[in-house]
Amino acid sequence: MNLTESNHKFSAKDNSRGFSGYSLRLSGFKDPKKGFLVKDNCIVGAEIFVSKSMLEKQVNQTVNLTSKRKCKSQVQCLKDEA
């Protein structure tokens, strides 16, 4: 099975994966007539291209990583949150 070319822009608000309406159930995946599994092997290929968005401005991410909490280490802060 081949999926045709798709162009999808990911964002924090969008949780789709770029192929709306496409799903494959496990029973269809295991069906030998469909050709996904051949001799108990499955080969999956993907081409992914990443481009910068013209709509977003670059920010220094370290500026946004501030906290009001005072911890002796990042590990201690993570343990406190758990």
XYZ file of C-alpha atoms in Angstrom:
82
model
C 0.000 0.000 0.000
C 1.328 3.423 -0.879
C 0.018 6.690 0.475
C 0.179 9.606 -1.882
C 2.107 12.733 -1.066
C 0.813 14.726 1.860
C 1.716 18.183 3.094
C 0.978 18.772 6.752
C 2.034 21.524 9.125
C 2.316 20.432 12.740
C 1.651 22.821 15.572
C 1.131 22.662 19.321
C -2.642 23.040 18.852
C -2.955 20.364 16.154
C -2.659 16.743 17.230
C -3.443 15.062 13.916
C -0.710 13.214 12.082
C -1.334 14.452 8.561
C -3.427 11.579 7.220
C -7.001 12.359 8.144
C -9.418 9.539 7.524
C -6.716 6.882 7.208
C -6.543 4.110 9.751
C -5.467 0.503 9.616
C -6.806 -2.037 12.053
C -4.560 -4.824 13.310
C -6.687 -7.416 11.517
C -6.065 -5.627 8.208
C -2.371 -5.357 8.977
C -2.128 -9.116 9.578
C -4.151 -10.006 6.448
C -1.652 -11.628 4.011
C -3.737 -10.487 1.029
C -2.991 -6.852 1.879
C 0.771 -7.368 1.748
C 1.859 -5.569 4.905
C 3.416 -8.667 6.467
C 5.586 -10.895 4.304
C 7.189 -13.881 6.066
C 6.571 -12.197 9.442
C 8.411 -9.042 8.336
C 7.108 -5.554 7.769
C 9.064 -2.767 6.141
C 7.862 0.781 6.659
C 9.298 3.746 4.824
C 8.760 7.454 5.271
C 10.197 10.632 3.854
C 10.010 13.595 6.197
C 11.079 17.089 5.277
C 11.357 19.829 7.884
C 11.118 23.475 6.960
C 11.051 26.632 9.014
C 7.689 28.280 9.400
C 7.488 31.812 8.061
C 4.709 32.619 10.524
C 6.670 31.902 13.688
C 9.441 34.057 14.998
C 12.486 32.468 16.533
C 12.880 32.834 20.269
C 15.662 32.040 22.630
C 14.131 29.070 24.420
C 16.311 29.471 27.479
C 14.499 32.739 28.209
C 11.182 30.873 28.391
C 12.489 28.212 30.775
C 12.041 30.129 34.000
C 10.470 28.921 37.190
C 9.380 30.550 40.413
C 10.491 27.452 42.290
C 13.962 27.258 43.737
C 15.597 23.847 43.510
C 19.121 22.713 44.167
C 19.092 20.863 40.832
C 16.813 20.168 37.855
C 16.594 16.539 38.965
C 15.285 17.609 42.374
C 12.620 19.827 40.738
C 11.477 16.922 38.570
C 11.285 14.608 41.590
C 9.243 17.209 43.498
C 6.740 17.477 40.618
C 6.222 13.697 40.398
